Coordinates of C-alpha atoms in Angstrom, one line a residue:
X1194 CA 109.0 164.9 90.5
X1195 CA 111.3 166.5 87.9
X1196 CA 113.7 164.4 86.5
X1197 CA 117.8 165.4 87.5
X1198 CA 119.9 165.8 83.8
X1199 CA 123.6 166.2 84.3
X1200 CA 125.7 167.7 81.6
X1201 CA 127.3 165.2 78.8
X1202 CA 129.8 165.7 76.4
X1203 CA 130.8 162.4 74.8
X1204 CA 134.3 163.8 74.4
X1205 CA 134.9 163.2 77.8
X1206 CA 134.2 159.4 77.6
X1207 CA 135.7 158.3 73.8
X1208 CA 139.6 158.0 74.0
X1209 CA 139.8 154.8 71.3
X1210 CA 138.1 153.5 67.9
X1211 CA 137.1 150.7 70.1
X1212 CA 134.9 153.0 72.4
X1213 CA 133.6 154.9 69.9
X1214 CA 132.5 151.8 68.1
X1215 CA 131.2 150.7 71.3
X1216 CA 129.3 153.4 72.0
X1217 CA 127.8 154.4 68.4
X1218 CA 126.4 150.9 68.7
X1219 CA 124.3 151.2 71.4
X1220 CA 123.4 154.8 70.4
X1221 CA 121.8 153.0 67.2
X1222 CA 119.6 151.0 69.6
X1223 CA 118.6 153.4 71.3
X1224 CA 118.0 151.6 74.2
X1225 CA 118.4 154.1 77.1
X1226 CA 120.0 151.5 79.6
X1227 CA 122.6 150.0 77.5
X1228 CA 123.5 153.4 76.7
X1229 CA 124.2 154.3 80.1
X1230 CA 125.6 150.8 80.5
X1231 CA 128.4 151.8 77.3
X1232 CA 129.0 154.9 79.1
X1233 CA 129.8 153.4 82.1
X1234 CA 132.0 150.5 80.9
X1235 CA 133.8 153.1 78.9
X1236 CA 134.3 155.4 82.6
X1237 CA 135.5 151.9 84.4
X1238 CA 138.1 151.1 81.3
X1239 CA 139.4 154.3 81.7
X1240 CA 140.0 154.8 85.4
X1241 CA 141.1 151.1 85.7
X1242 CA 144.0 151.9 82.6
X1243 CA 144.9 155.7 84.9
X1244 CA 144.9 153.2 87.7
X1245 CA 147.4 151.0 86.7
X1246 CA 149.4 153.4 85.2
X1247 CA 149.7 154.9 88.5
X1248 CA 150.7 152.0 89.8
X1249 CA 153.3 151.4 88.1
X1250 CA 154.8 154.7 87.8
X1251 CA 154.9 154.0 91.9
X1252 CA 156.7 150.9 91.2
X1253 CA 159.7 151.8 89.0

């Protein structure tokens, strides 16, 4: 079975220092999964912010 790839562009994930810094570390371990786990904390901070900027932009 080949194995799926998607397209990355890290550009699309680092908004802040502190995702960046998050990110380069688990790039220097290497470790596959906590990579992925990084990039996915990073997606869930950032639609949970839009989320409650929405939100409140409803409210006021």
């Amino acid at each position: 079975m080949a194995l799926e790839t998607i397209r990355f562009d890290i550009q699309d994930f680092i908004r802040t220092e502190q995702q960046a810094g998050y990110l380069e570390a688990a790039l220097e371990d290497g470790d596959p999964a906590l990579i992925a786990t990084a990039i996915d904390d990073i997606r869930e901070a950032r639609r949970s912010k839009r989320e409650s900027k929405i939100k409140f932009l409803r409210e006021t």
